[in-house]
Amino acid sequence: MSTLSSLKLVTVIKPAKLPPVVQRRNKLSDKIWEQIQLAEAKSNGGTYAPLKSKRLKDLEGNIKLLEVPKRIKPWWFTAPNGKVCLILRYGSKVLEVAPGKTAIELDKPAELIPTLQKIKTAVEAGELDHLIDAATEAVRMGFKH
């Protein structure tokens, strides 16, 4: 029992589901993690293609579950001036990082992974919640018309 007495024990009730703001934050954090994996693979000369499940019907009408590679598009590109530009996305919407600014300019490709890691930390800390909310509202407004 001495091992348990060294631990901090608390009474807690697990919530049934996460608040929407935390769900959105986690969604963006997961997508940034995929971009980090993609950038690391490309910098090492490899590829990154996680698998996803897909249901297909065969000729007899039976449904089969197949593992197929998930297509991930990079959020960065090289601008005509030779610098790397990184665009943040939430779903199909481009996040406006600052008023009128939709991209982060990096001097060299080696800065991409550390920048993505900084952004992931900021997302998890809730610093980009206002951008996520704006993108979510833009999507909602598209459905109302």
XYZ file of N, CA and C in Angstrom, residues 75-77 84-90 92-106 119 131:
81
model
N 0.724 21.582 -46.774
C 0.223 22.934 -46.544
C 1.264 23.976 -46.902
N 2.402 23.572 -47.439
C 3.460 24.523 -47.761
C 3.831 24.428 -49.233
N 4.445 25.503 -49.723
C 4.933 25.545 -51.096
C 6.096 26.527 -51.150
N 9.827 29.543 -48.401
C 8.758 28.573 -48.171
C 7.585 29.293 -47.512
N 6.393 29.083 -48.044
C 5.177 29.666 -47.482
C 4.324 28.541 -46.906
N 3.865 28.730 -45.679
C 3.053 27.745 -44.969
C 1.667 28.322 -44.753
N 0.649 27.587 -45.205
C -0.746 28.001 -45.052
C -1.400 27.051 -44.059
N -2.079 27.594 -43.063
C -2.803 26.780 -42.093
C -4.230 26.591 -42.574
N -4.740 25.368 -42.433
C -6.088 25.051 -42.871
C -6.863 24.402 -41.743
N -8.151 24.721 -41.698
C -9.082 24.012 -40.824
C -10.163 23.483 -41.743
N -11.565 22.737 -45.095
C -11.279 23.299 -46.414
C -10.964 24.793 -46.335
N -11.068 25.372 -45.154
C -10.887 26.815 -44.994
C -9.442 27.154 -44.641
N -8.920 28.201 -45.281
C -7.592 28.727 -44.960
C -7.750 29.671 -43.778
N -6.915 29.476 -42.758
C -6.988 30.322 -41.575
C -6.231 31.618 -41.811
N -6.845 32.723 -41.478
C -6.225 34.039 -41.603
C -5.480 34.289 -40.285
N -4.156 34.068 -40.305
C -3.341 34.119 -39.099
C -3.346 35.517 -38.488
N -3.244 36.525 -39.322
C -3.346 37.922 -38.904
C -4.278 38.597 -39.908
N -4.838 39.750 -39.588
C -5.745 40.399 -40.545
C -5.093 40.606 -41.915
N -5.652 39.952 -42.929
C -5.135 40.052 -44.287
C -3.948 39.153 -44.585
N -3.468 38.384 -43.611
C -2.297 37.506 -43.791
C -2.737 36.052 -43.658
N -2.546 35.274 -44.736
C -2.974 33.879 -44.715
C -1.820 32.889 -44.755
N -0.575 33.380 -44.841
C 0.561 32.470 -44.942
C 1.669 32.900 -43.990
N 2.491 31.939 -43.627
C 3.678 32.182 -42.814
C 4.872 31.962 -43.730
N 5.730 32.968 -43.867
C 6.889 32.874 -44.762
C 8.105 32.406 -43.968
N 8.778 31.392 -44.495
C 9.976 30.841 -43.867
C 11.160 31.040 -44.810
N 3.430 25.870 -33.910
C 2.012 26.107 -34.178
C 1.158 25.059 -33.471
N -9.318 31.733 -34.424
C -9.214 31.427 -35.859
C -10.058 30.204 -36.220
